[in-house]
Amino acid sequence: MFPFRGRMSSIRENGVGEELDDLKAPLLRPASGGAVTITVTAAGQNSKAAAAADKKVRTAKFKIGDIKCTACTASIESMLKELAGVQTVAISVLDGHAAVTYVPELTTVEKIKETIEDAGFPVEHLSEQDIAVCRLKIKGMMCTSCSESIERALLLVDGVKKAVVGLALEEAKVHFDPNVVDIAGIIESIEGSGFGAVLVSSGADVNKVHLKLEGVDSLEDCKRIRSLLDSAQGVNHVEMDMDEQKVTINYDSAITGPRSLIQLIEEASPGPNIYLATLFVPPRQRESDQLQETRMYRNQFLWSCIFSVPVFLFSMALPMLHPYGNWLSYKLYHNLTVGMLLRWILCTPVQFIVGRRFYVGAYHALRRKSANMDVLVALGTNTAYFYSVYVIIKATLAENFEGQDFFETSAMLISFILLGKYLEIVAKGKTSDALAKLTELAPETACLLTLDAGGKVVSEEEISTQLIQRNDIIKIVPGAKVAVDGVVVDGQSHVNESMITGEARPVAKRPGDKVIGGTMNENGCIYVKATHVGSEAALSQIVQLVEAAQLARAPVQLLADRISRYFVPTVVVVAFITWLVWFTAGEVGLYPRNWIPKAMDKFELALQFGISVLVIACPCALGLATPTAVMVATGKGASQGVLIKGGDALEKAHTVKTVVFDKTGTLTVGKPQVVSAVLFSSFSMEEFCDLATAAEANSEHPIAKAVVDHAKRFRHKIGSSPDHIPDVKDFQVHTGAGVTGKVGERVVLVGNRRLMRTSEITLVPEVEKYIFENEELARTCVLVAIDGKMAGAFAVTDPVKPEAQRVVSFLRSMGITSIMVTGDNRATAAAIARDVGIDYFFAETSPVGKADKIKDLQGKGVIVAMVGDGINDSPALVAADVGMAIGAGTNVAIEAADIVLIKSNLEDVVTAIDLSRQTIARIRMNYVWALGYNVLGMPIAAGILYPFTGIRLPPWLAGACMAASSLSVVCSSLLLQSYKKPLHGREG
């Protein structure tokens, strides 16, 4: 086991394989890496098992304890091969993870688990693998009530574990058990609630390629290609559309890629019939849906205007222009006039054809025993329309009847609401502008190089970036975009990464440096080896993370959700009371007759006030107040290298009062260097460095790497170099203290004072003096003991980041206290804290101890943010109210962090907190506007000002106000796009 780890370390030291750290290694490594794959062909599996082999199989994953070697895996295999239904077993000797493929009809997860336990090993079923996730585009939502109705409908479906519906994003994210329900069943439940649903993506869409087929003329051809793809290594799922001659393939990018799949299809051509496969890029679902929705509302508005504008002219404009409007008063029969008949004819298509969507929405809402904006609009317009129809019938039948129709109210109300929805959709589209710009960063084509065995370029070929596979060598010329995440293998240049990280200064790139796809190469030609492709690329990860954040619901939105449950019923009651009060007051003579407008009676005046109350109330503005602001903020943050994982993290960050910083790699540059090495024994410096290097080579700690690098430089300086790093036996990591191991016949300890103390190594005064002098200079001392005696020490320095002091000072001006926590010694910690201006620090703290310190602070009622590297600091990041992983680079999917900072610049900590404060302030302003609008608008619509000022809000104008309220909230959120970082320093 340990020689394997030593080889990995030597790869990293040569600068060739550092990218391996960031690659998404499969759960189970290949056999050469310590995993055993067993194909079970036991005699115990009868013909029934063989027949089931072609049926659907499932994979169960387990964590098995006490596995020490391949003999352990052999004993587990000997038990599993007796179990009918088990097809293959893969077990990692290194971490105990196991994957078992089985036929559900013949065996179960419980039986497999019991079998492993009978073999004498503790086992845990990793059941989270049974939960699938899908994202759906929802059509027809109007307000928060709609999104809540869909959530309730989804949660009633058997197998659905969790459902989140985003109103502003118009999407749903559903976690479900695929063994109980499938995506078709989930879509059916949404459609049963009266809404449309289209699949955007599923958990299986990790890496997917769409291919257009040519030469596939028969069912036999389709079967041949499908069978070939299903059996291909690395292919997870295949979907074929025979009518369109298209195939969609889900694959594992670590094993295969799109070019390999195309080649596989083309090589399967039978004789004279030649198969051709080319890349097919389907239109982006979200953009096409948004365009379609925008066009729909625009067209509906224009159609309504064709009828509504004449209605407005015939009812309000022409009658005031004598003698041009006199013809409208011409009586056709009794009191039925030309104007009435024309208004009825023109209004009816608007009410029942253009306005059909409101009827459908209201019907489904009432069927769900809820109410939304559709209910209010349908009630208001129907009341106006059918009362007007009553007026026409009465005017036709009665000789002396005089009444006022409200057809213009119905038609213009629908027109204004459609205009408002159209403008709202356009504005909402702009809330995701930052995300759209990110998706457009990746170039469409790339230059693929073919190299010979000696590394020389044989050929160049321009290909689509979607055809790039892992380990491809891509040529990036000056002025071109970097096509893929990878490592520079040849050439030097400067790359502008501002579009990803927000850092304006071009970053120098040399062989061994990482580059991010979508960034701009400036002045040199570089060759890049692809390490992350498809959905694993940083750009894809950022987009996925931001999309998930925009869908997540912020706690502050709960206020709108609670209000929306009672909003519409309350409005209907208030509207009825308004009509009743005005009508009763008129009947008993509580107001003078001259208050009633000409051509109206008491009933009609009261009815107008009631309709105005119905249509001015707007639940939409409340529902959009939070999600639109979160969408803009997360998109804006992403464009500046600050990835916020949802509304919850965004809301918590604005309350932070204490920021806890890790030292190494956070407050310091994170690239420690050995500045001195001394001997306290008779060992030669050469032998001392070799033994220390052998022990430290297996450690991932930055200081360990600094010691190894120093030893290499020393060897090179004296003109000698060991053939290989000696193997270490009994290697142990002492968290927060150091490492121990046996190199040859010598026991070597490398670490800090605590390790020496617990190992009973005596520190003579000479050693204590060396430690004291270096710690005063903010250096870390790495002590080395050999065979129980102090042998020597290294002094390691890690420079403080140039912006650290400025950031700490700025946080203080924001009312935020800064604390440093480190595993380093107290003297070094004190010197670093003094340099950056931090008053409080905790030294000699283990990773778990860091989490405990955070919990202690939280116990005092303090909201704590933790800033660390996302790896060693994971326990502390999880424990903190807000975990910030700094310097993530291409590894943006850090589970432990709430906020991911792509750069290593501490200024982004300030940006994250300040952006959170600005966003929450904007959300509160949105709520003040949305609630204030309804609180003030409804009394005005009810006629509270009419007795004093004569101001009356006609229903059509109330409808225009309602449409404007939603639009104003979205536009208010859009102001966040002008956000600027509070600090504009430069990286050192």
PDB file of C-alpha atoms in Angstrom, residues 27-212:
ATOM      1  CA  LEU A  27     -15.371   5.597  -6.627  1.00  0.00           C
ATOM      2  CA  LEU A  28     -13.509   2.379  -7.409  1.00  0.00           C
ATOM      3  CA  ARG A  29     -10.043   2.534  -8.885  1.00  0.00           C
ATOM      4  CA  PRO A  30      -8.806   0.014 -11.466  1.00  0.00           C
ATOM      5  CA  ALA A  31      -7.068  -3.119 -10.282  1.00  0.00           C
ATOM      6  CA  SER A  32      -3.617  -1.622 -10.626  1.00  0.00           C
ATOM      7  CA  GLY A  33      -4.586   0.932  -8.041  1.00  0.00           C
ATOM      8  CA  GLY A  34      -5.541  -1.549  -5.380  1.00  0.00           C
ATOM      9  CA  ALA A  35      -9.091  -2.507  -6.372  1.00  0.00           C
ATOM     10  CA  VAL A  36     -10.257  -5.973  -7.270  1.00  0.00           C
ATOM     11  CA  THR A  37     -12.985  -6.535  -9.855  1.00  0.00           C
ATOM     12  CA  ILE A  38     -14.645  -9.927  -9.756  1.00  0.00           C
ATOM     13  CA  THR A  39     -17.033 -11.326 -12.331  1.00  0.00           C
ATOM     14  CA  VAL A  40     -19.186 -13.913 -10.593  1.00  0.00           C
ATOM     15  CA  THR A  41     -19.700 -17.096 -12.628  1.00  0.00           C
ATOM     16  CA  ALA A  42     -20.567 -19.475  -9.822  1.00  0.00           C
ATOM     17  CA  ALA A  43     -22.220 -22.733 -10.523  1.00  0.00           C
ATOM     18  CA  GLY A  44     -24.766 -21.775  -7.940  1.00  0.00           C
ATOM     19  CA  GLN A  45     -26.306 -19.337 -10.341  1.00  0.00           C
ATOM     20  CA  ASN A  46     -28.833 -21.417 -12.193  1.00  0.00           C
ATOM     21  CA  SER A  47     -30.427 -20.975 -15.574  1.00  0.00           C
ATOM     22  CA  LYS A  48     -32.873 -18.507 -14.066  1.00  0.00           C
ATOM     23  CA  ALA A  49     -29.947 -16.250 -13.165  1.00  0.00           C
ATOM     24  CA  ALA A  50     -28.512 -16.604 -16.644  1.00  0.00           C
ATOM     25  CA  ALA A  51     -31.826 -15.688 -18.182  1.00  0.00           C
ATOM     26  CA  ALA A  52     -31.996 -12.650 -15.925  1.00  0.00           C
ATOM     27  CA  ALA A  53     -28.579 -11.464 -16.989  1.00  0.00           C
ATOM     28  CA  ASP A  54     -30.062  -9.559 -19.875  1.00  0.00           C
ATOM     29  CA  LYS A  55     -32.696  -7.928 -17.663  1.00  0.00           C
ATOM     30  CA  LYS A  56     -32.342  -4.620 -15.894  1.00  0.00           C
ATOM     31  CA  VAL A  57     -29.605  -4.699 -13.265  1.00  0.00           C
ATOM     32  CA  ARG A  58     -28.891  -2.261 -10.480  1.00  0.00           C
ATOM     33  CA  THR A  59     -25.770  -1.243  -8.649  1.00  0.00           C
ATOM     34  CA  ALA A  60     -25.593  -1.065  -4.863  1.00  0.00           C
ATOM     35  CA  LYS A  61     -22.666   0.666  -3.166  1.00  0.00           C
ATOM     36  CA  PHE A  62     -21.290  -0.146   0.256  1.00  0.00           C
ATOM     37  CA  LYS A  63     -18.653   1.022   2.696  1.00  0.00           C
ATOM     38  CA  ILE A  64     -16.867  -2.066   4.054  1.00  0.00           C
ATOM     39  CA  GLY A  65     -14.687  -1.813   7.149  1.00  0.00           C
ATOM     40  CA  ASP A  66     -11.580  -3.754   8.248  1.00  0.00           C
ATOM     41  CA  ILE A  67     -10.320  -4.419   4.693  1.00  0.00           C
ATOM     42  CA  LYS A  68      -6.543  -4.642   4.890  1.00  0.00           C
ATOM     43  CA  CYS A  69      -5.453  -6.514   1.775  1.00  0.00           C
ATOM     44  CA  THR A  70      -6.615  -8.480  -1.265  1.00  0.00           C
ATOM     45  CA  ALA A  71      -7.111 -11.551   0.926  1.00  0.00           C
ATOM     46  CA  CYS A  72      -9.993  -9.703   2.580  1.00  0.00           C
ATOM     47  CA  THR A  73     -11.643  -9.035  -0.767  1.00  0.00           C
ATOM     48  CA  ALA A  74     -11.175 -12.701  -1.705  1.00  0.00           C
ATOM     49  CA  SER A  75     -13.050 -13.849   1.394  1.00  0.00           C
ATOM     50  CA  ILE A  76     -15.933 -11.471   0.604  1.00  0.00           C
ATOM     51  CA  GLU A  77     -15.970 -12.708  -2.993  1.00  0.00           C
ATOM     52  CA  SER A  78     -16.103 -16.336  -1.876  1.00  0.00           C
ATOM     53  CA  MET A  79     -19.312 -15.548   0.021  1.00  0.00           C
ATOM     54  CA  LEU A  80     -20.928 -13.373  -2.655  1.00  0.00           C
ATOM     55  CA  LYS A  81     -20.357 -15.885  -5.459  1.00  0.00           C
ATOM     56  CA  GLU A  82     -22.802 -18.218  -3.754  1.00  0.00           C
ATOM     57  CA  LEU A  83     -25.540 -15.567  -3.882  1.00  0.00           C
ATOM     58  CA  ALA A  84     -27.847 -15.881  -6.886  1.00  0.00           C
ATOM     59  CA  GLY A  85     -28.395 -12.632  -8.778  1.00  0.00           C
ATOM     60  CA  VAL A  86     -25.006 -11.003  -8.079  1.00  0.00           C
ATOM     61  CA  GLN A  87     -23.260 -10.244 -11.364  1.00  0.00           C
ATOM     62  CA  THR A  88     -20.062  -8.325 -10.555  1.00  0.00           C
ATOM     63  CA  VAL A  89     -18.279  -7.068  -7.465  1.00  0.00           C
ATOM     64  CA  ALA A  90     -15.674  -4.293  -7.326  1.00  0.00           C
ATOM     65  CA  ILE A  91     -13.953  -3.572  -4.024  1.00  0.00           C
ATOM     66  CA  SER A  92     -11.380  -0.877  -3.299  1.00  0.00           C
ATOM     67  CA  VAL A  93      -8.645  -2.182  -1.041  1.00  0.00           C
ATOM     68  CA  LEU A  94      -7.631   1.408  -0.255  1.00  0.00           C
ATOM     69  CA  ASP A  95     -10.873   2.871   1.085  1.00  0.00           C
ATOM     70  CA  GLY A  96     -13.238  -0.081   1.462  1.00  0.00           C
ATOM     71  CA  HIS A  97     -15.819   1.162  -1.018  1.00  0.00           C
ATOM     72  CA  ALA A  98     -17.601  -1.581  -2.933  1.00  0.00           C
ATOM     73  CA  ALA A  99     -19.980  -1.634  -5.887  1.00  0.00           C
ATOM     74  CA  VAL A 100     -22.120  -4.692  -6.476  1.00  0.00           C
ATOM     75  CA  THR A 101     -24.244  -5.106  -9.603  1.00  0.00           C
ATOM     76  CA  TYR A 102     -27.190  -7.443  -9.124  1.00  0.00           C
ATOM     77  CA  VAL A 103     -30.525  -8.514 -10.602  1.00  0.00           C
ATOM     78  CA  PRO A 104     -33.311  -7.150  -8.335  1.00  0.00           C
ATOM     79  CA  GLU A 105     -35.597 -10.079  -9.203  1.00  0.00           C
ATOM     80  CA  LEU A 106     -33.132 -12.559  -7.720  1.00  0.00           C
ATOM     81  CA  THR A 107     -31.611 -10.794  -4.741  1.00  0.00           C
ATOM     82  CA  THR A 108     -31.827  -7.630  -2.644  1.00  0.00           C
ATOM     83  CA  VAL A 109     -29.506  -5.086  -1.082  1.00  0.00           C
ATOM     84  CA  GLU A 110     -30.270  -6.512   2.371  1.00  0.00           C
ATOM     85  CA  LYS A 111     -29.202 -10.013   1.308  1.00  0.00           C
ATOM     86  CA  ILE A 112     -25.930  -8.668  -0.132  1.00  0.00           C
ATOM     87  CA  LYS A 113     -25.293  -6.713   3.065  1.00  0.00           C
ATOM     88  CA  GLU A 114     -26.011  -9.753   5.258  1.00  0.00           C
ATOM     89  CA  THR A 115     -23.654 -11.869   3.133  1.00  0.00           C
ATOM     90  CA  ILE A 116     -20.791  -9.392   3.619  1.00  0.00           C
ATOM     91  CA  GLU A 117     -21.495  -9.264   7.364  1.00  0.00           C
ATOM     92  CA  ASP A 118     -21.445 -13.093   7.483  1.00  0.00           C
ATOM     93  CA  ALA A 119     -17.947 -12.896   5.967  1.00  0.00           C
ATOM     94  CA  GLY A 120     -16.906 -11.036   9.137  1.00  0.00           C
ATOM     95  CA  PHE A 121     -16.743  -7.441   7.891  1.00  0.00           C
ATOM     96  CA  PRO A 122     -18.750  -4.437   9.107  1.00  0.00           C
ATOM     97  CA  VAL A 123     -20.648  -2.894   6.199  1.00  0.00           C
ATOM     98  CA  GLU A 124     -22.771   0.180   5.567  1.00  0.00           C
ATOM     99  CA  HIS A 125     -25.094   0.560   2.606  1.00  0.00           C
ATOM    100  CA  LEU A 126     -24.565   3.918   0.862  1.00  0.00           C
ATOM    101  CA  SER A 127     -28.262   4.438   0.256  1.00  0.00           C
ATOM    102  CA  GLU A 128     -27.917   7.962  -1.091  1.00  0.00           C
ATOM    103  CA  GLN A 129     -27.065   6.385  -4.427  1.00  0.00           C
ATOM    104  CA  ASP A 130     -30.729   5.341  -4.670  1.00  0.00           C
ATOM    105  CA  ILE A 131     -31.896   8.930  -4.878  1.00  0.00           C
ATOM    106  CA  ALA A 132     -32.084  10.415  -8.353  1.00  0.00           C
ATOM    107  CA  VAL A 133     -32.461  14.095  -9.202  1.00  0.00           C
ATOM    108  CA  CYS A 134     -34.175  15.778 -12.124  1.00  0.00           C
ATOM    109  CA  ARG A 135     -34.801  19.374 -13.139  1.00  0.00           C
ATOM    110  CA  LEU A 136     -38.036  20.312 -14.883  1.00  0.00           C
ATOM    111  CA  LYS A 137     -39.163  23.442 -16.705  1.00  0.00           C
ATOM    112  CA  ILE A 138     -42.588  24.462 -15.357  1.00  0.00           C
ATOM    113  CA  LYS A 139     -45.042  26.331 -17.548  1.00  0.00           C
ATOM    114  CA  GLY A 140     -48.056  28.338 -16.408  1.00  0.00           C
ATOM    115  CA  MET A 141     -46.935  29.583 -12.980  1.00  0.00           C
ATOM    116  CA  MET A 142     -48.181  33.072 -12.064  1.00  0.00           C
ATOM    117  CA  CYS A 143     -47.389  33.583  -8.375  1.00  0.00           C
ATOM    118  CA  THR A 144     -46.115  31.947  -5.198  1.00  0.00           C
ATOM    119  CA  SER A 145     -49.415  30.133  -4.769  1.00  0.00           C
ATOM    120  CA  CYS A 146     -48.741  28.259  -8.024  1.00  0.00           C
ATOM    121  CA  SER A 147     -45.252  27.149  -6.975  1.00  0.00           C
ATOM    122  CA  GLU A 148     -46.554  25.983  -3.599  1.00  0.00           C
ATOM    123  CA  SER A 149     -49.344  24.005  -5.277  1.00  0.00           C
ATOM    124  CA  ILE A 150     -46.825  22.213  -7.498  1.00  0.00           C
ATOM    125  CA  GLU A 151     -44.597  21.424  -4.502  1.00  0.00           C
ATOM    126  CA  ARG A 152     -47.565  19.956  -2.625  1.00  0.00           C
ATOM    127  CA  ALA A 153     -48.575  17.877  -5.654  1.00  0.00           C
ATOM    128  CA  LEU A 154     -45.034  16.541  -6.067  1.00  0.00           C
ATOM    129  CA  LEU A 155     -44.638  15.649  -2.391  1.00  0.00           C
ATOM    130  CA  LEU A 156     -47.838  13.592  -2.584  1.00  0.00           C
ATOM    131  CA  VAL A 157     -46.244  11.353  -5.244  1.00  0.00           C
ATOM    132  CA  ASP A 158     -44.889   8.076  -3.835  1.00  0.00           C
ATOM    133  CA  GLY A 159     -41.104   8.022  -4.107  1.00  0.00           C
ATOM    134  CA  VAL A 160     -40.578  11.795  -4.224  1.00  0.00           C
ATOM    135  CA  LYS A 161     -38.293  12.707  -1.322  1.00  0.00           C
ATOM    136  CA  LYS A 162     -37.867  16.430  -1.866  1.00  0.00           C
ATOM    137  CA  ALA A 163     -39.183  19.026  -4.300  1.00  0.00           C
ATOM    138  CA  VAL A 164     -38.226  22.667  -4.737  1.00  0.00           C
ATOM    139  CA  VAL A 165     -40.054  24.897  -7.217  1.00  0.00           C
ATOM    140  CA  GLY A 166     -38.546  28.248  -8.205  1.00  0.00           C
ATOM    141  CA  LEU A 167     -41.050  30.875  -9.335  1.00  0.00           C
ATOM    142  CA  ALA A 168     -38.551  33.285 -10.914  1.00  0.00           C
ATOM    143  CA  LEU A 169     -36.530  30.512 -12.575  1.00  0.00           C
ATOM    144  CA  GLU A 170     -39.739  28.642 -13.516  1.00  0.00           C
ATOM    145  CA  GLU A 171     -38.074  25.330 -12.760  1.00  0.00           C
ATOM    146  CA  ALA A 172     -38.468  22.486 -10.291  1.00  0.00           C
ATOM    147  CA  LYS A 173     -35.755  20.303  -8.784  1.00  0.00           C
ATOM    148  CA  VAL A 174     -37.051  16.932  -7.636  1.00  0.00           C
ATOM    149  CA  HIS A 175     -35.229  14.280  -5.568  1.00  0.00           C
ATOM    150  CA  PHE A 176     -36.906  10.897  -6.023  1.00  0.00           C
ATOM    151  CA  ASP A 177     -36.431   7.164  -5.632  1.00  0.00           C
ATOM    152  CA  PRO A 178     -36.170   5.718  -9.172  1.00  0.00           C
ATOM    153  CA  ASN A 179     -37.232   2.323  -7.820  1.00  0.00           C
ATOM    154  CA  VAL A 180     -40.644   3.781  -6.910  1.00  0.00           C
ATOM    155  CA  VAL A 181     -41.377   6.505  -9.461  1.00  0.00           C
ATOM    156  CA  ASP A 182     -39.892   7.639 -12.763  1.00  0.00           C
ATOM    157  CA  ILE A 183     -39.613  11.063 -14.390  1.00  0.00           C
ATOM    158  CA  ALA A 184     -42.702  10.430 -16.535  1.00  0.00           C
ATOM    159  CA  GLY A 185     -44.748   9.899 -13.358  1.00  0.00           C
ATOM    160  CA  ILE A 186     -43.413  13.136 -11.869  1.00  0.00           C
ATOM    161  CA  ILE A 187     -44.284  15.110 -15.016  1.00  0.00           C
ATOM    162  CA  GLU A 188     -47.740  13.528 -15.012  1.00  0.00           C
ATOM    163  CA  SER A 189     -48.373  14.728 -11.436  1.00  0.00           C
ATOM    164  CA  ILE A 190     -47.423  18.286 -12.409  1.00  0.00           C
ATOM    165  CA  GLU A 191     -49.650  18.220 -15.483  1.00  0.00           C
ATOM    166  CA  GLY A 192     -52.458  16.863 -13.321  1.00  0.00           C
ATOM    167  CA  SER A 193     -52.153  20.047 -11.263  1.00  0.00           C
ATOM    168  CA  GLY A 194     -52.815  22.159 -14.353  1.00  0.00           C
ATOM    169  CA  PHE A 195     -49.242  23.128 -15.264  1.00  0.00           C
ATOM    170  CA  GLY A 196     -46.926  22.128 -18.078  1.00  0.00           C
ATOM    171  CA  ALA A 197     -43.611  20.360 -17.390  1.00  0.00           C
ATOM    172  CA  VAL A 198     -40.640  19.548 -19.621  1.00  0.00           C
ATOM    173  CA  LEU A 199     -37.504  17.678 -18.549  1.00  0.00           C
ATOM    174  CA  VAL A 200     -34.432  19.936 -18.460  1.00  0.00           C
ATOM    175  CA  SER A 201     -31.908  17.467 -17.085  1.00  0.00           C
ATOM    176  CA  SER A 202     -31.640  14.367 -14.953  1.00  0.00           C
ATOM    177  CA  GLY A 203     -28.936  12.924 -12.743  1.00  0.00           C
ATOM    178  CA  ALA A 204     -27.934  10.674 -15.632  1.00  0.00           C
ATOM    179  CA  ASP A 205     -26.928  13.702 -17.710  1.00  0.00           C
ATOM    180  CA  VAL A 206     -23.445  13.893 -16.217  1.00  0.00           C
ATOM    181  CA  ASN A 207     -21.754  13.619 -19.608  1.00  0.00           C
ATOM    182  CA  LYS A 208     -23.997  13.429 -22.639  1.00  0.00           C
ATOM    183  CA  VAL A 209     -23.432  13.672 -26.372  1.00  0.00           C
ATOM    184  CA  HIS A 210     -26.066  13.976 -29.116  1.00  0.00           C
ATOM    185  CA  LEU A 211     -25.176  12.440 -32.492  1.00  0.00           C
ATOM    186  CA  LYS A 212     -26.903  12.648 -35.887  1.00  0.00           C
TER     187      LYS A 212
END
